[in-house]
């Protein structure tokens, strides 16, 4: 019986550790990845000026799904 209790405790510790890692990924890492993906996609679909500024950024005009235009800044790709 003592071995079964030990295995159960180890299983609970492993489950808690995995749930902490999943929560860290979901609430910390995933928002960063999603924001980068959305901004990169918006930059690829937008019309940009041809002259970069000192930081290597250009002003771009992006039309979203509703048809409204937004001004965003993107990296200059040459």
PDB file of N, CA and C in Angstrom, residues 48-77:
ATOM      1  N   UNK A  48       3.154  49.811 -48.735  1.00  0.00           N
ATOM      2  CA  UNK A  48       4.136  50.568 -47.960  1.00  0.00           C
ATOM      3  C   UNK A  48       4.833  51.621 -48.810  1.00  0.00           C
ATOM      4  N   UNK A  49       5.353  52.630 -48.121  1.00  0.00           N
ATOM      5  CA  UNK A  49       6.153  53.639 -48.805  1.00  0.00           C
ATOM      6  C   UNK A  49       7.508  53.029 -49.172  1.00  0.00           C
ATOM      7  N   UNK A  50       8.239  53.721 -50.031  1.00  0.00           N
ATOM      8  CA  UNK A  50       9.496  53.148 -50.525  1.00  0.00           C
ATOM      9  C   UNK A  50      10.721  53.647 -49.778  1.00  0.00           C
ATOM     10  N   UNK A  51      10.585  54.677 -48.955  1.00  0.00           N
ATOM     11  CA  UNK A  51      11.731  55.250 -48.263  1.00  0.00           C
ATOM     12  C   UNK A  51      11.694  54.907 -46.771  1.00  0.00           C
ATOM     13  N   UNK A  52      12.682  54.151 -46.280  1.00  0.00           N
ATOM     14  CA  UNK A  52      12.712  53.847 -44.847  1.00  0.00           C
ATOM     15  C   UNK A  52      13.222  55.042 -44.048  1.00  0.00           C
ATOM     16  N   UNK A  53      12.869  55.075 -42.765  1.00  0.00           N
ATOM     17  CA  UNK A  53      13.399  56.119 -41.893  1.00  0.00           C
ATOM     18  C   UNK A  53      14.710  55.645 -41.277  1.00  0.00           C
ATOM     19  N   UNK A  54      15.213  56.368 -40.287  1.00  0.00           N
ATOM     20  CA  UNK A  54      16.511  56.030 -39.686  1.00  0.00           C
ATOM     21  C   UNK A  54      16.503  54.692 -38.950  1.00  0.00           C
ATOM     22  N   UNK A  55      15.323  54.257 -38.513  1.00  0.00           N
ATOM     23  CA  UNK A  55      15.219  52.992 -37.778  1.00  0.00           C
ATOM     24  C   UNK A  55      15.016  51.792 -38.698  1.00  0.00           C
ATOM     25  N   UNK A  56      14.913  52.027 -40.007  1.00  0.00           N
ATOM     26  CA  UNK A  56      14.675  50.936 -40.942  1.00  0.00           C
ATOM     27  C   UNK A  56      13.217  50.534 -41.027  1.00  0.00           C
ATOM     28  N   UNK A  57      12.316  51.447 -40.664  1.00  0.00           N
ATOM     29  CA  UNK A  57      10.880  51.182 -40.692  1.00  0.00           C
ATOM     30  C   UNK A  57      10.230  52.034 -41.774  1.00  0.00           C
ATOM     31  N   UNK A  58       9.112  51.540 -42.317  1.00  0.00           N
ATOM     32  CA  UNK A  58       8.338  52.285 -43.304  1.00  0.00           C
ATOM     33  C   UNK A  58       6.899  52.389 -42.829  1.00  0.00           C
ATOM     34  N   UNK A  59       6.211  53.435 -43.266  1.00  0.00           N
ATOM     35  CA  UNK A  59       4.792  53.595 -42.963  1.00  0.00           C
ATOM     36  C   UNK A  59       3.991  52.853 -44.022  1.00  0.00           C
ATOM     37  N   UNK A  60       3.027  52.058 -43.569  1.00  0.00           N
ATOM     38  CA  UNK A  60       2.225  51.248 -44.478  1.00  0.00           C
ATOM     39  C   UNK A  60       0.746  51.488 -44.201  1.00  0.00           C
ATOM     40  N   UNK A  61      -0.069  51.302 -45.233  1.00  0.00           N
ATOM     41  CA  UNK A  61      -1.518  51.407 -45.101  1.00  0.00           C
ATOM     42  C   UNK A  61      -2.091  50.009 -45.277  1.00  0.00           C
ATOM     43  N   UNK A  62      -2.844  49.582 -44.273  1.00  0.00           N
ATOM     44  CA  UNK A  62      -3.403  48.234 -44.238  1.00  0.00           C
ATOM     45  C   UNK A  62      -4.925  48.323 -44.189  1.00  0.00           C
ATOM     46  N   UNK A  63      -5.594  47.564 -45.058  1.00  0.00           N
ATOM     47  CA  UNK A  63      -7.053  47.462 -45.038  1.00  0.00           C
ATOM     48  C   UNK A  63      -7.426  46.171 -44.328  1.00  0.00           C
ATOM     49  N   UNK A  64      -8.226  46.300 -43.260  1.00  0.00           N
ATOM     50  CA  UNK A  64      -8.643  45.101 -42.544  1.00  0.00           C
ATOM     51  C   UNK A  64      -9.884  44.500 -43.193  1.00  0.00           C
ATOM     52  N   UNK A  65     -10.464  43.481 -42.558  1.00  0.00           N
ATOM     53  CA  UNK A  65     -11.601  42.762 -43.121  1.00  0.00           C
ATOM     54  C   UNK A  65     -12.818  43.654 -43.317  1.00  0.00           C
ATOM     55  N   UNK A  66     -12.972  44.671 -42.463  1.00  0.00           N
ATOM     56  CA  UNK A  66     -14.126  45.561 -42.557  1.00  0.00           C
ATOM     57  C   UNK A  66     -13.952  46.634 -43.615  1.00  0.00           C
ATOM     58  N   UNK A  67     -12.782  46.739 -44.205  1.00  0.00           N
ATOM     59  CA  UNK A  67     -12.513  47.735 -45.220  1.00  0.00           C
ATOM     60  C   UNK A  67     -11.965  49.040 -44.670  1.00  0.00           C
ATOM     61  N   UNK A  68     -11.739  49.121 -43.363  1.00  0.00           N
ATOM     62  CA  UNK A  68     -11.175  50.341 -42.790  1.00  0.00           C
ATOM     63  C   UNK A  68      -9.668  50.321 -42.950  1.00  0.00           C
ATOM     64  N   UNK A  69      -9.118  51.494 -43.216  1.00  0.00           N
ATOM     65  CA  UNK A  69      -7.674  51.609 -43.418  1.00  0.00           C
ATOM     66  C   UNK A  69      -6.992  51.984 -42.110  1.00  0.00           C
ATOM     67  N   UNK A  70      -5.861  51.358 -41.882  1.00  0.00           N
ATOM     68  CA  UNK A  70      -5.052  51.632 -40.701  1.00  0.00           C
ATOM     69  C   UNK A  70      -3.632  51.915 -41.156  1.00  0.00           C
ATOM     70  N   UNK A  71      -2.986  52.845 -40.476  1.00  0.00           N
ATOM     71  CA  UNK A  71      -1.581  53.115 -40.744  1.00  0.00           C
ATOM     72  C   UNK A  71      -0.743  52.342 -39.739  1.00  0.00           C
ATOM     73  N   UNK A  72       0.142  51.501 -40.251  1.00  0.00           N
ATOM     74  CA  UNK A  72       1.011  50.696 -39.386  1.00  0.00           C
ATOM     75  C   UNK A  72       2.445  50.899 -39.812  1.00  0.00           C
ATOM     76  N   UNK A  73       3.385  50.501 -38.965  1.00  0.00           N
ATOM     77  CA  UNK A  73       4.810  50.585 -39.272  1.00  0.00           C
ATOM     78  C   UNK A  73       5.351  49.184 -39.432  1.00  0.00           C
ATOM     79  N   UNK A  74       6.104  48.990 -40.512  1.00  0.00           N
ATOM     80  CA  UNK A  74       6.672  47.678 -40.814  1.00  0.00           C
ATOM     81  C   UNK A  74       8.165  47.818 -41.069  1.00  0.00           C
ATOM     82  N   UNK A  75       8.862  46.699 -40.995  1.00  0.00           N
ATOM     83  CA  UNK A  75      10.277  46.682 -41.333  1.00  0.00           C
ATOM     84  C   UNK A  75      10.442  46.863 -42.836  1.00  0.00           C
ATOM     85  N   UNK A  76      11.471  47.613 -43.211  1.00  0.00           N
ATOM     86  CA  UNK A  76      11.748  47.824 -44.631  1.00  0.00           C
ATOM     87  C   UNK A  76      12.422  46.584 -45.190  1.00  0.00           C
ATOM     88  N   UNK A  77      11.893  46.044 -46.280  1.00  0.00           N
ATOM     89  CA  UNK A  77      12.429  44.815 -46.862  1.00  0.00           C
ATOM     90  C   UNK A  77      13.143  45.023 -48.182  1.00  0.00           C
TER      91      UNK A  77
END
